[in-house]
């Protein structure tokens, strides 16, 4: 590598992209960070924005602010449309291009509907701040419309919220929404009793939290049912529309449907013309580089990385950060003239999911925890990974207030009413 002019282009300022950029501090490289949004998002707490527990500013921070002290980093707000592998250029939507010596694609994932994209208008997923505020608006508008609805059946449909997908996001949404309805909003309406709200969690598999140990899945299911959530297992969704959702032989009248069932990778594989799995993840080499292009790396949710047992590395923040550090170490080695392939080795940090404001399930493999102790450990872990003391303090105070009073302050209905709820 030519150390004097080596240019690293990073597409995506998520956990992996930022971790790589931080790990390259002090190295003889120029870095260009490209993202289609101007903020880094702490996605593990995005569901709390959707359910009125946190404000958007508490889980997202401007990329330029985070990198303001890095004079070696140039940040571009732009949409990538493709990659010219032969010319070593990243193509942007305004017709311009950014040349690179090393390219790192850390572009994340989007929600997927298993071939039924027509369901998306009725069942929004949760990947961006815009998704979170859309879901928040739909939930709150459902209560407002129920307050004015005279027909009992239509009112109950407005007070029924269906969540498709029993992974951590679905479980966390279900627990928080039922507490919002049963505790926070209780007594604020005159024509409806928000405690009559029905939250239904639909999972096609035989248990929720399938990546957790079976006994933790069972604990989570029972904890949700104690909160008042109806857990439906073993039935795949076959229809979503303005009237509700159909799963198995059941039809549920629900005016609010939330999608937490599947994800698809960003278009990185299409940009590269590279092989991908069914979810669109690039089939990378063991060192996370693209086959035939050792100067291009794909990390995070955009890459299919296999563990020694053949299972894919999970699409969670710790794995993206580990991959970012690994690629940074590879770049450093190459700068020193060492082009030896460095296989990536994933270290699993455990699985965590919260169930309302007083329970959680944690699976570290060697130890498994549930209940209030797990909830406190879950909270401490998430606060630790937030960026900046101010944000850690703000989120801590918000959670303490919710824990003591049950009240959630971020209950503003914003944006235009562009949905059918």
mmCIF file of C-alpha atoms in Angstrom:
data_model
loop_
_atom_site.group_PDB
_atom_site.id
_atom_site.type_symbol
_atom_site.label_atom_id
_atom_site.label_comp_id
_atom_site.label_asym_id
_atom_site.label_seq_id
_atom_site.Cartn_x
_atom_site.Cartn_y
_atom_site.Cartn_z
ATOM 1 C CA UNK A 1 0.000 0.000 0.000
ATOM 2 C CA UNK A 2 1.019 3.587 -0.641
ATOM 3 C CA UNK A 3 0.830 4.972 2.882
ATOM 4 C CA UNK A 4 0.989 8.613 1.819
ATOM 5 C CA UNK A 5 -2.223 8.566 -0.178
ATOM 6 C CA UNK A 6 -4.160 5.467 0.804
ATOM 7 C CA UNK A 7 -7.864 6.263 0.761
ATOM 8 C CA UNK A 8 -10.353 4.203 2.787
ATOM 9 C CA UNK A 9 -14.025 4.719 1.892
ATOM 10 C CA UNK A 10 -16.567 3.512 4.451
ATOM 11 C CA UNK A 11 -20.210 3.299 3.408
ATOM 12 C CA UNK A 12 -22.488 3.225 6.432
ATOM 13 C CA UNK A 13 -22.045 4.904 9.818
ATOM 14 C CA UNK A 14 -23.588 2.131 11.864
ATOM 15 C CA UNK A 15 -21.835 0.163 14.588
ATOM 16 C CA UNK A 16 -19.411 -1.561 12.209
ATOM 17 C CA UNK A 17 -18.524 1.490 10.135
ATOM 18 C CA UNK A 18 -17.911 3.727 13.140
ATOM 19 C CA UNK A 19 -15.924 1.069 14.988
ATOM 20 C CA UNK A 20 -13.629 0.637 11.977
ATOM 21 C CA UNK A 21 -13.191 4.401 11.634
ATOM 22 C CA UNK A 22 -12.301 4.768 15.309
ATOM 23 C CA UNK A 23 -9.860 1.833 15.100
ATOM 24 C CA UNK A 24 -7.999 3.495 12.208
ATOM 25 C CA UNK A 25 -7.255 6.640 14.227
ATOM 26 C CA UNK A 26 -3.614 7.616 13.880
ATOM 27 C CA UNK A 27 -3.011 5.484 10.800
ATOM 28 C CA UNK A 28 -1.535 7.012 7.616
ATOM 29 C CA UNK A 29 -4.820 6.928 5.681
ATOM 30 C CA UNK A 30 -7.541 9.280 4.488
ATOM 31 C CA UNK A 31 -11.070 8.170 5.336
ATOM 32 C CA UNK A 32 -14.310 9.161 3.641
ATOM 33 C CA UNK A 33 -17.485 8.203 5.504
ATOM 34 C CA UNK A 34 -20.604 8.059 3.315
ATOM 35 C CA UNK A 35 -24.104 7.643 4.708
ATOM 36 C CA UNK A 36 -27.563 8.461 3.356
ATOM 37 C CA UNK A 37 -28.551 9.787 6.792
ATOM 38 C CA UNK A 38 -26.762 12.360 8.876
ATOM 39 C CA UNK A 39 -26.961 10.381 12.119
ATOM 40 C CA UNK A 40 -25.652 7.251 13.777
ATOM 41 C CA UNK A 41 -28.503 5.227 15.275
ATOM 42 C CA UNK A 42 -28.336 3.149 18.451
ATOM 43 C CA UNK A 43 -30.684 0.562 16.993
ATOM 44 C CA UNK A 44 -31.078 -1.690 20.076
ATOM 45 C CA UNK A 45 -33.178 1.033 21.735
ATOM 46 C CA UNK A 46 -35.126 2.057 18.633
ATOM 47 C CA UNK A 47 -38.195 0.178 19.834
ATOM 48 C CA UNK A 48 -38.307 2.519 22.846
ATOM 49 C CA UNK A 49 -38.732 5.478 20.501
ATOM 50 C CA UNK A 50 -41.559 3.617 18.770
ATOM 51 C CA UNK A 51 -43.255 2.979 22.112
ATOM 52 C CA UNK A 52 -42.887 6.530 23.528
ATOM 53 C CA UNK A 53 -40.245 5.725 26.170
ATOM 54 C CA UNK A 54 -37.387 7.706 24.577
ATOM 55 C CA UNK A 55 -37.065 10.693 22.259
ATOM 56 C CA UNK A 56 -35.291 10.376 18.915
ATOM 57 C CA UNK A 57 -32.384 12.535 20.109
ATOM 58 C CA UNK A 58 -31.655 10.025 22.885
ATOM 59 C CA UNK A 59 -30.844 7.176 20.483
ATOM 60 C CA UNK A 60 -29.257 8.996 17.516
ATOM 61 C CA UNK A 61 -26.348 11.422 17.111
ATOM 62 C CA UNK A 62 -25.055 13.476 14.156
ATOM 63 C CA UNK A 63 -22.216 11.689 12.390
ATOM 64 C CA UNK A 64 -20.319 14.929 11.851
ATOM 65 C CA UNK A 65 -20.408 15.630 15.592
ATOM 66 C CA UNK A 66 -19.118 12.158 16.433
ATOM 67 C CA UNK A 67 -16.203 12.557 14.008
ATOM 68 C CA UNK A 68 -15.575 16.283 14.500
ATOM 69 C CA UNK A 69 -12.116 15.752 16.042
ATOM 70 C CA UNK A 70 -10.965 13.400 13.277
ATOM 71 C CA UNK A 71 -9.316 15.684 10.714
ATOM 72 C CA UNK A 72 -8.460 12.606 8.662
ATOM 73 C CA UNK A 73 -12.170 11.836 8.113
ATOM 74 C CA UNK A 74 -14.426 13.488 5.534
ATOM 75 C CA UNK A 75 -18.153 12.866 5.978
ATOM 76 C CA UNK A 76 -20.506 12.865 2.987
ATOM 77 C CA UNK A 77 -24.304 12.816 3.119
ATOM 78 C CA UNK A 78 -25.115 10.896 -0.060
ATOM 79 C CA UNK A 79 -26.948 7.929 -1.554
ATOM 80 C CA UNK A 80 -24.764 5.188 -3.005
ATOM 81 C CA UNK A 81 -26.138 3.645 -6.204
ATOM 82 C CA UNK A 82 -23.360 1.251 -7.134
ATOM 83 C CA UNK A 83 -19.699 0.251 -7.036
ATOM 84 C CA UNK A 84 -17.366 0.283 -10.036
ATOM 85 C CA UNK A 85 -15.054 -2.536 -8.984
ATOM 86 C CA UNK A 86 -12.806 -2.239 -12.038
ATOM 87 C CA UNK A 87 -12.404 1.515 -11.671
ATOM 88 C CA UNK A 88 -12.364 1.344 -7.842
ATOM 89 C CA UNK A 89 -15.082 3.968 -7.459
ATOM 90 C CA UNK A 90 -18.219 4.325 -5.340
ATOM 91 C CA UNK A 91 -21.059 5.718 -7.472
ATOM 92 C CA UNK A 92 -23.444 8.301 -5.992
ATOM 93 C CA UNK A 93 -26.969 9.265 -6.983
ATOM 94 C CA UNK A 94 -26.006 12.738 -8.187
ATOM 95 C CA UNK A 95 -23.807 11.201 -10.885
ATOM 96 C CA UNK A 96 -20.540 11.780 -9.050
ATOM 97 C CA UNK A 97 -18.131 9.116 -7.793
ATOM 98 C CA UNK A 98 -15.652 8.667 -4.952
ATOM 99 C CA UNK A 99 -12.427 6.798 -5.689
ATOM 100 C CA UNK A 100 -11.089 4.339 -3.133
ATOM 101 C CA UNK A 101 -8.062 2.222 -2.401
ATOM 102 C CA UNK A 102 -9.906 0.195 0.242
ATOM 103 C CA UNK A 103 -13.695 0.047 0.398
ATOM 104 C CA UNK A 104 -15.719 -1.097 3.408
ATOM 105 C CA UNK A 105 -19.458 -1.614 2.980
ATOM 106 C CA UNK A 106 -21.240 -1.506 6.332
ATOM 107 C CA UNK A 107 -24.700 -0.729 5.047
ATOM 108 C CA UNK A 108 -26.859 -2.795 7.389
ATOM 109 C CA UNK A 109 -30.233 -4.354 6.671
ATOM 110 C CA UNK A 110 -33.863 -3.491 6.042
ATOM 111 C CA UNK A 111 -37.039 -5.360 6.932
ATOM 112 C CA UNK A 112 -38.244 -8.111 4.581
ATOM 113 C CA UNK A 113 -41.723 -9.510 3.978
ATOM 114 C CA UNK A 114 -40.872 -12.927 2.506
ATOM 115 C CA UNK A 115 -42.041 -12.001 -0.969
ATOM 116 C CA UNK A 116 -45.068 -10.002 0.193
ATOM 117 C CA UNK A 117 -43.873 -6.420 -0.106
ATOM 118 C CA UNK A 118 -47.516 -5.382 -0.515
ATOM 119 C CA UNK A 119 -47.860 -5.906 3.253
ATOM 120 C CA UNK A 120 -45.445 -3.098 4.117
ATOM 121 C CA UNK A 121 -47.987 -0.211 4.062
ATOM 122 C CA UNK A 122 -50.086 -2.087 6.628
ATOM 123 C CA UNK A 123 -47.276 -3.571 8.745
ATOM 124 C CA UNK A 124 -44.276 -1.241 9.092
ATOM 125 C CA UNK A 125 -40.950 -2.636 10.238
ATOM 126 C CA UNK A 126 -38.487 -1.044 12.637
ATOM 127 C CA UNK A 127 -35.041 -0.194 11.269
ATOM 128 C CA UNK A 128 -34.843 3.621 11.119
ATOM 129 C CA UNK A 129 -35.891 6.676 13.100
ATOM 130 C CA UNK A 130 -38.562 7.279 10.480
ATOM 131 C CA UNK A 131 -39.893 3.757 11.096
ATOM 132 C CA UNK A 132 -39.981 4.385 14.837
ATOM 133 C CA UNK A 133 -41.886 7.661 14.597
ATOM 134 C CA UNK A 134 -44.303 6.103 12.079
ATOM 135 C CA UNK A 135 -45.041 3.244 14.497
ATOM 136 C CA UNK A 136 -45.386 5.655 17.425
ATOM 137 C CA UNK A 137 -47.843 7.730 15.418
ATOM 138 C CA UNK A 138 -49.925 4.711 14.410
ATOM 139 C CA UNK A 139 -50.141 3.404 17.963
ATOM 140 C CA UNK A 140 -51.162 6.753 19.442
ATOM 141 C CA UNK A 141 -53.596 7.527 16.611
ATOM 142 C CA UNK A 142 -55.288 4.174 17.173
ATOM 143 C CA UNK A 143 -56.179 5.239 20.717
ATOM 144 C CA UNK A 144 -57.336 8.658 19.534
ATOM 145 C CA UNK A 145 -59.573 7.117 16.877
ATOM 146 C CA UNK A 146 -60.943 4.544 19.304
ATOM 147 C CA UNK A 147 -61.962 7.401 21.601
ATOM 148 C CA UNK A 148 -64.246 8.689 18.811
ATOM 149 C CA UNK A 149 -65.478 5.321 17.515
ATOM 150 C CA UNK A 150 -69.052 4.363 18.491
ATOM 151 C CA UNK A 151 -69.130 0.888 16.915
ATOM 152 C CA UNK A 152 -67.870 -1.691 19.486
ATOM 153 C CA UNK A 153 -66.291 -4.017 16.903
ATOM 154 C CA UNK A 154 -64.439 -1.237 15.136
ATOM 155 C CA UNK A 155 -63.334 0.179 18.488
ATOM 156 C CA UNK A 156 -61.903 -3.181 19.550
ATOM 157 C CA UNK A 157 -60.054 -3.491 16.221
ATOM 158 C CA UNK A 158 -58.506 -0.094 16.915
ATOM 159 C CA UNK A 159 -57.508 -1.319 20.377
ATOM 160 C CA UNK A 160 -55.910 -4.500 18.992
ATOM 161 C CA UNK A 161 -52.211 -4.408 18.094
ATOM 162 C CA UNK A 162 -50.671 -7.354 16.249
ATOM 163 C CA UNK A 163 -46.907 -7.879 16.227
ATOM 164 C CA UNK A 164 -45.527 -10.340 13.681
ATOM 165 C CA UNK A 165 -42.280 -12.008 14.751
ATOM 166 C CA UNK A 166 -41.222 -13.402 18.121
ATOM 167 C CA UNK A 167 -37.547 -12.407 18.126
ATOM 168 C CA UNK A 168 -36.102 -9.857 20.563
ATOM 169 C CA UNK A 169 -37.640 -6.888 18.716
ATOM 170 C CA UNK A 170 -41.121 -8.417 18.699
ATOM 171 C CA UNK A 171 -40.892 -9.435 22.357
ATOM 172 C CA UNK A 172 -39.624 -6.013 23.434
ATOM 173 C CA UNK A 173 -42.307 -4.206 21.431
ATOM 174 C CA UNK A 174 -45.065 -6.396 22.869
ATOM 175 C CA UNK A 175 -44.045 -5.933 26.484
ATOM 176 C CA UNK A 176 -43.609 -2.181 26.202
ATOM 177 C CA UNK A 177 -46.829 -1.546 24.251
ATOM 178 C CA UNK A 178 -48.989 -3.443 26.713
ATOM 179 C CA UNK A 179 -47.473 -1.414 29.576
ATOM 180 C CA UNK A 180 -48.088 1.793 27.624
ATOM 181 C CA UNK A 181 -51.760 0.870 27.238
ATOM 182 C CA UNK A 182 -52.359 -0.587 30.687
ATOM 183 C CA UNK A 183 -50.309 1.840 32.790
ATOM 184 C CA UNK A 184 -49.222 5.038 31.043
ATOM 185 C CA UNK A 185 -52.473 5.854 29.220
ATOM 186 C CA UNK A 186 -54.849 4.597 31.890
ATOM 187 C CA UNK A 187 -57.358 7.268 32.896
ATOM 188 C CA UNK A 188 -56.449 9.723 30.136
ATOM 189 C CA UNK A 189 -59.422 8.898 27.883
ATOM 190 C CA UNK A 190 -63.126 9.287 28.637
ATOM 191 C CA UNK A 191 -64.832 6.931 26.186
ATOM 192 C CA UNK A 192 -62.422 4.004 26.214
ATOM 193 C CA UNK A 193 -60.554 1.992 28.830
ATOM 194 C CA UNK A 194 -57.032 1.543 27.451
ATOM 195 C CA UNK A 195 -56.654 -1.521 29.674
ATOM 196 C CA UNK A 196 -58.926 -3.271 27.160
ATOM 197 C CA UNK A 197 -56.140 -3.016 24.594
ATOM 198 C CA UNK A 198 -55.179 -6.391 23.201
ATOM 199 C CA UNK A 199 -51.567 -7.023 22.140
ATOM 200 C CA UNK A 200 -51.038 -10.204 20.111
ATOM 201 C CA UNK A 201 -47.542 -11.535 19.350
ATOM 202 C CA UNK A 202 -47.546 -13.910 16.363
ATOM 203 C CA UNK A 203 -44.614 -16.281 15.788
ATOM 204 C CA UNK A 204 -44.500 -18.906 13.032
ATOM 205 C CA UNK A 205 -42.095 -21.103 14.981
ATOM 206 C CA UNK A 206 -42.783 -23.244 18.007
ATOM 207 C CA UNK A 207 -41.314 -20.730 20.475
ATOM 208 C CA UNK A 208 -40.374 -17.087 20.779
ATOM 209 C CA UNK A 209 -36.729 -15.995 21.161
ATOM 210 C CA UNK A 210 -35.616 -18.982 19.102
ATOM 211 C CA UNK A 211 -31.908 -18.087 19.501
ATOM 212 C CA UNK A 212 -32.185 -18.352 23.289
ATOM 213 C CA UNK A 213 -32.159 -21.508 25.390
ATOM 214 C CA UNK A 214 -35.631 -23.165 25.430
ATOM 215 C CA UNK A 215 -36.161 -22.466 29.133
ATOM 216 C CA UNK A 216 -35.565 -18.745 28.524
ATOM 217 C CA UNK A 217 -38.047 -18.776 25.655
ATOM 218 C CA UNK A 218 -40.585 -20.376 27.969
ATOM 219 C CA UNK A 219 -39.867 -17.788 30.662
ATOM 220 C CA UNK A 220 -40.310 -14.926 28.189
ATOM 221 C CA UNK A 221 -43.591 -16.350 26.923
ATOM 222 C CA UNK A 222 -45.001 -16.656 30.430
ATOM 223 C CA UNK A 223 -43.732 -13.187 31.395
ATOM 224 C CA UNK A 224 -45.494 -11.662 28.382
ATOM 225 C CA UNK A 225 -48.707 -13.491 29.199
ATOM 226 C CA UNK A 226 -48.556 -12.176 32.782
ATOM 227 C CA UNK A 227 -48.343 -8.666 31.350
ATOM 228 C CA UNK A 228 -51.432 -9.348 29.240
ATOM 229 C CA UNK A 229 -49.868 -10.196 25.860
ATOM 230 C CA UNK A 230 -51.443 -13.014 23.835
ATOM 231 C CA UNK A 231 -48.685 -15.204 22.361
ATOM 232 C CA UNK A 232 -49.630 -17.175 19.228
ATOM 233 C CA UNK A 233 -47.156 -19.859 18.112
ATOM 234 C CA UNK A 234 -46.843 -22.217 15.164
ATOM 235 C CA UNK A 235 -48.849 -20.206 12.652
ATOM 236 C CA UNK A 236 -47.322 -18.221 9.817
ATOM 237 C CA UNK A 237 -48.921 -15.002 8.659
ATOM 238 C CA UNK A 238 -50.597 -15.348 5.262
ATOM 239 C CA UNK A 239 -52.216 -11.920 4.897
ATOM 240 C CA UNK A 240 -51.865 -8.351 6.170
ATOM 241 C CA UNK A 241 -54.246 -5.602 5.125
ATOM 242 C CA UNK A 242 -56.213 -2.623 6.447
ATOM 243 C CA UNK A 243 -58.616 -4.914 8.289
ATOM 244 C CA UNK A 244 -56.079 -7.011 10.144
ATOM 245 C CA UNK A 245 -53.904 -10.092 9.858
ATOM 246 C CA UNK A 246 -54.502 -13.746 8.987
ATOM 247 C CA UNK A 247 -52.285 -16.461 10.503
ATOM 248 C CA UNK A 248 -53.001 -20.154 10.146
ATOM 249 C CA UNK A 249 -56.766 -20.544 10.252
ATOM 250 C CA UNK A 250 -57.245 -17.422 12.377
ATOM 251 C CA UNK A 251 -58.257 -13.940 11.306
ATOM 252 C CA UNK A 252 -57.495 -11.117 13.728
ATOM 253 C CA UNK A 253 -59.161 -7.729 13.323
ATOM 254 C CA UNK A 254 -56.340 -5.301 14.129
ATOM 255 C CA UNK A 255 -55.923 -1.788 12.789
ATOM 256 C CA UNK A 256 -52.278 -1.640 13.947
ATOM 257 C CA UNK A 257 -49.855 -4.300 12.700
ATOM 258 C CA UNK A 258 -46.112 -4.149 13.383
ATOM 259 C CA UNK A 259 -43.556 -6.229 11.489
ATOM 260 C CA UNK A 260 -40.639 -7.816 13.360
ATOM 261 C CA UNK A 261 -40.373 -11.084 11.446
ATOM 262 C CA UNK A 262 -37.562 -10.810 8.937
ATOM 263 C CA UNK A 263 -34.738 -8.747 7.529
ATOM 264 C CA UNK A 264 -32.977 -8.439 4.191
ATOM 265 C CA UNK A 265 -29.534 -7.029 3.593
ATOM 266 C CA UNK A 266 -28.948 -3.671 1.953
ATOM 267 C CA UNK A 267 -28.246 -3.686 -1.824
ATOM 268 C CA UNK A 268 -24.493 -4.152 -1.294
ATOM 269 C CA UNK A 269 -24.469 -7.437 -3.230
ATOM 270 C CA UNK A 270 -26.249 -5.761 -6.151
ATOM 271 C CA UNK A 271 -23.758 -2.888 -6.153
ATOM 272 C CA UNK A 272 -20.877 -5.353 -6.289
ATOM 273 C CA UNK A 273 -22.409 -7.944 -8.582
ATOM 274 C CA UNK A 274 -21.388 -10.442 -5.878
ATOM 275 C CA UNK A 275 -22.923 -13.732 -4.799
ATOM 276 C CA UNK A 276 -25.423 -13.466 -1.963
ATOM 277 C CA UNK A 277 -27.684 -15.681 0.126
ATOM 278 C CA UNK A 278 -31.493 -15.534 0.051
ATOM 279 C CA UNK A 279 -31.484 -12.597 2.464
ATOM 280 C CA UNK A 280 -29.183 -10.627 0.157
ATOM 281 C CA UNK A 281 -26.093 -10.907 2.359
ATOM 282 C CA UNK A 282 -22.778 -10.936 0.486
ATOM 283 C CA UNK A 283 -20.911 -14.256 0.649
ATOM 284 C CA UNK A 284 -17.582 -12.946 1.901
ATOM 285 C CA UNK A 285 -14.205 -14.627 2.338
ATOM 286 C CA UNK A 286 -13.108 -15.703 5.854
ATOM 287 C CA UNK A 287 -11.266 -12.365 6.208
ATOM 288 C CA UNK A 288 -14.528 -10.493 5.315
ATOM 289 C CA UNK A 289 -13.261 -9.428 1.884
ATOM 290 C CA UNK A 290 -15.245 -9.873 -1.321
ATOM 291 C CA UNK A 291 -14.172 -12.822 -3.514
ATOM 292 C CA UNK A 292 -11.972 -11.518 -6.326
ATOM 293 C CA UNK A 293 -11.611 -8.065 -4.740
ATOM 294 C CA UNK A 294 -9.387 -8.232 -1.641
ATOM 295 C CA UNK A 295 -9.529 -4.423 -1.345
ATOM 296 C CA UNK A 296 -13.308 -4.529 -0.686
ATOM 297 C CA UNK A 297 -14.769 -5.658 2.646
ATOM 298 C CA UNK A 298 -18.385 -6.171 3.673
ATOM 299 C CA UNK A 299 -19.296 -6.226 7.369
ATOM 300 C CA UNK A 300 -22.324 -6.264 9.643
ATOM 301 C CA UNK A 301 -25.807 -7.197 8.458
ATOM 302 C CA UNK A 302 -24.759 -6.841 4.802
ATOM 303 C CA UNK A 303 -22.399 -9.848 5.030
ATOM 304 C CA UNK A 304 -22.935 -13.563 5.538
ATOM 305 C CA UNK A 305 -20.213 -14.659 7.951
ATOM 306 C CA UNK A 306 -20.234 -18.267 9.146
ATOM 307 C CA UNK A 307 -19.071 -19.551 12.500
ATOM 308 C CA UNK A 308 -17.061 -22.808 12.767
ATOM 309 C CA UNK A 309 -20.283 -24.764 13.423
ATOM 310 C CA UNK A 310 -21.796 -23.459 10.190
ATOM 311 C CA UNK A 311 -24.249 -21.066 11.816
ATOM 312 C CA UNK A 312 -24.178 -17.451 10.626
ATOM 313 C CA UNK A 313 -22.791 -14.739 12.859
ATOM 314 C CA UNK A 314 -25.869 -12.957 14.290
ATOM 315 C CA UNK A 315 -26.805 -9.530 12.993
ATOM 316 C CA UNK A 316 -26.285 -7.677 16.258
ATOM 317 C CA UNK A 317 -24.220 -4.664 17.279
ATOM 318 C CA UNK A 318 -21.372 -6.589 19.010
ATOM 319 C CA UNK A 319 -20.682 -8.686 15.902
ATOM 320 C CA UNK A 320 -20.638 -5.614 13.629
ATOM 321 C CA UNK A 321 -18.194 -3.895 15.967
ATOM 322 C CA UNK A 322 -15.939 -6.968 16.094
ATOM 323 C CA UNK A 323 -15.947 -7.131 12.301
ATOM 324 C CA UNK A 324 -15.127 -3.427 12.078
ATOM 325 C CA UNK A 325 -12.135 -3.875 14.378
ATOM 326 C CA UNK A 326 -10.998 -6.921 12.414
ATOM 327 C CA UNK A 327 -11.028 -5.090 9.076
ATOM 328 C CA UNK A 328 -9.203 -2.137 10.654
ATOM 329 C CA UNK A 329 -6.504 -4.533 11.889
ATOM 330 C CA UNK A 330 -6.218 -6.009 8.395
ATOM 331 C CA UNK A 331 -5.804 -2.558 6.850
ATOM 332 C CA UNK A 332 -3.122 -1.703 9.411
ATOM 333 C CA UNK A 333 -1.272 -4.935 8.618
ATOM 334 C CA UNK A 334 -1.405 -4.230 4.896
ATOM 335 C CA UNK A 335 -0.067 -0.727 5.469
ATOM 336 C CA UNK A 336 2.926 -2.424 7.058
ATOM 337 C CA UNK A 337 3.394 -4.686 4.053
ATOM 338 C CA UNK A 338 1.746 -7.795 5.532
ATOM 339 C CA UNK A 339 -0.881 -9.048 3.052
ATOM 340 C CA UNK A 340 -1.517 -12.337 4.827
ATOM 341 C CA UNK A 341 -5.238 -13.192 4.973
ATOM 342 C CA UNK A 342 -6.580 -12.778 8.511
ATOM 343 C CA UNK A 343 -9.664 -14.962 9.131
ATOM 344 C CA UNK A 344 -12.321 -13.353 11.300
ATOM 345 C CA UNK A 345 -13.217 -15.120 14.568
ATOM 346 C CA UNK A 346 -16.473 -14.114 16.197
ATOM 347 C CA UNK A 347 -16.784 -14.059 19.986
ATOM 348 C CA UNK A 348 -20.404 -14.324 21.057
ATOM 349 C CA UNK A 349 -21.213 -11.906 23.880
ATOM 350 C CA UNK A 350 -24.635 -13.378 24.655
ATOM 351 C CA UNK A 351 -28.290 -12.780 23.821
ATOM 352 C CA UNK A 352 -30.418 -10.217 25.656
ATOM 353 C CA UNK A 353 -34.096 -9.298 25.514
ATOM 354 C CA UNK A 354 -36.201 -7.205 27.848
ATOM 355 C CA UNK A 355 -39.826 -7.945 28.687
ATOM 356 C CA UNK A 356 -41.517 -4.807 29.916
ATOM 357 C CA UNK A 357 -39.940 -2.656 32.606
ATOM 358 C CA UNK A 358 -39.211 -5.290 35.242
ATOM 359 C CA UNK A 359 -38.123 -8.471 33.481
ATOM 360 C CA UNK A 360 -35.595 -9.656 30.922
ATOM 361 C CA UNK A 361 -33.901 -12.789 29.637
ATOM 362 C CA UNK A 362 -30.138 -13.037 29.215
ATOM 363 C CA UNK A 363 -28.335 -16.008 27.689
ATOM 364 C CA UNK A 364 -24.556 -15.884 28.082
ATOM 365 C CA UNK A 365 -24.255 -19.587 27.305
ATOM 366 C CA UNK A 366 -22.410 -20.408 30.501
ATOM 367 C CA UNK A 367 -24.991 -18.579 32.594
ATOM 368 C CA UNK A 368 -28.644 -17.755 32.017
ATOM 369 C CA UNK A 369 -30.526 -15.068 33.907
ATOM 370 C CA UNK A 370 -34.145 -13.959 34.101
ATOM 371 C CA UNK A 371 -36.266 -11.513 36.085
ATOM 372 C CA UNK A 372 -35.367 -8.187 37.626
ATOM 373 C CA UNK A 373 -31.631 -8.932 37.876
ATOM 374 C CA UNK A 374 -31.506 -9.665 34.152
ATOM 375 C CA UNK A 375 -33.448 -6.455 33.505
ATOM 376 C CA UNK A 376 -30.936 -4.364 35.444
ATOM 377 C CA UNK A 377 -27.996 -6.020 33.668
ATOM 378 C CA UNK A 378 -29.715 -5.423 30.316
ATOM 379 C CA UNK A 379 -30.154 -1.736 31.205
ATOM 380 C CA UNK A 380 -26.574 -1.301 32.412
ATOM 381 C CA UNK A 381 -25.220 -2.932 29.248
ATOM 382 C CA UNK A 382 -27.238 -0.668 26.966
ATOM 383 C CA UNK A 383 -26.406 2.499 28.893
ATOM 384 C CA UNK A 384 -22.719 1.594 28.771
ATOM 385 C CA UNK A 385 -22.748 1.429 24.970
ATOM 386 C CA UNK A 386 -24.568 4.731 24.513
ATOM 387 C CA UNK A 387 -22.398 7.575 23.235
ATOM 388 C CA UNK A 388 -21.607 10.389 25.650
ATOM 389 C CA UNK A 389 -22.318 11.112 29.313
ATOM 390 C CA UNK A 390 -25.288 13.350 28.529
ATOM 391 C CA UNK A 391 -27.076 10.578 26.643
ATOM 392 C CA UNK A 392 -26.321 7.986 29.301
ATOM 393 C CA UNK A 393 -27.720 10.322 31.951
ATOM 394 C CA UNK A 394 -30.814 11.245 29.923
ATOM 395 C CA UNK A 395 -31.722 7.636 29.166
ATOM 396 C CA UNK A 396 -31.035 6.562 32.755
ATOM 397 C CA UNK A 397 -33.356 9.274 34.095
ATOM 398 C CA UNK A 398 -36.051 8.426 31.552
ATOM 399 C CA UNK A 399 -35.940 4.760 32.523
ATOM 400 C CA UNK A 400 -35.963 5.580 36.234
ATOM 401 C CA UNK A 401 -39.004 7.814 35.763
ATOM 402 C CA UNK A 402 -40.842 5.096 33.800
ATOM 403 C CA UNK A 403 -39.851 2.459 36.351
ATOM 404 C CA UNK A 404 -41.185 4.497 39.290
ATOM 405 C CA UNK A 405 -44.234 6.183 37.744
ATOM 406 C CA UNK A 406 -45.075 4.182 34.623
ATOM 407 C CA UNK A 407 -45.244 7.437 32.661
ATOM 408 C CA UNK A 408 -43.622 7.875 29.236
ATOM 409 C CA UNK A 409 -43.011 11.428 28.093
ATOM 410 C CA UNK A 410 -42.211 11.006 24.370
ATOM 411 C CA UNK A 411 -45.862 10.667 23.344
ATOM 412 C CA UNK A 412 -46.037 13.215 20.554
ATOM 413 C CA UNK A 413 -47.911 12.465 17.348
ATOM 414 C CA UNK A 414 -45.627 13.896 14.680
ATOM 415 C CA UNK A 415 -45.285 13.779 10.871
ATOM 416 C CA UNK A 416 -48.187 13.640 8.440
ATOM 417 C CA UNK A 417 -50.901 11.026 8.753
ATOM 418 C CA UNK A 418 -49.923 9.151 5.615
ATOM 419 C CA UNK A 419 -51.107 5.728 6.706
ATOM 420 C CA UNK A 420 -54.517 4.112 6.766
ATOM 421 C CA UNK A 421 -54.936 3.802 10.505
#
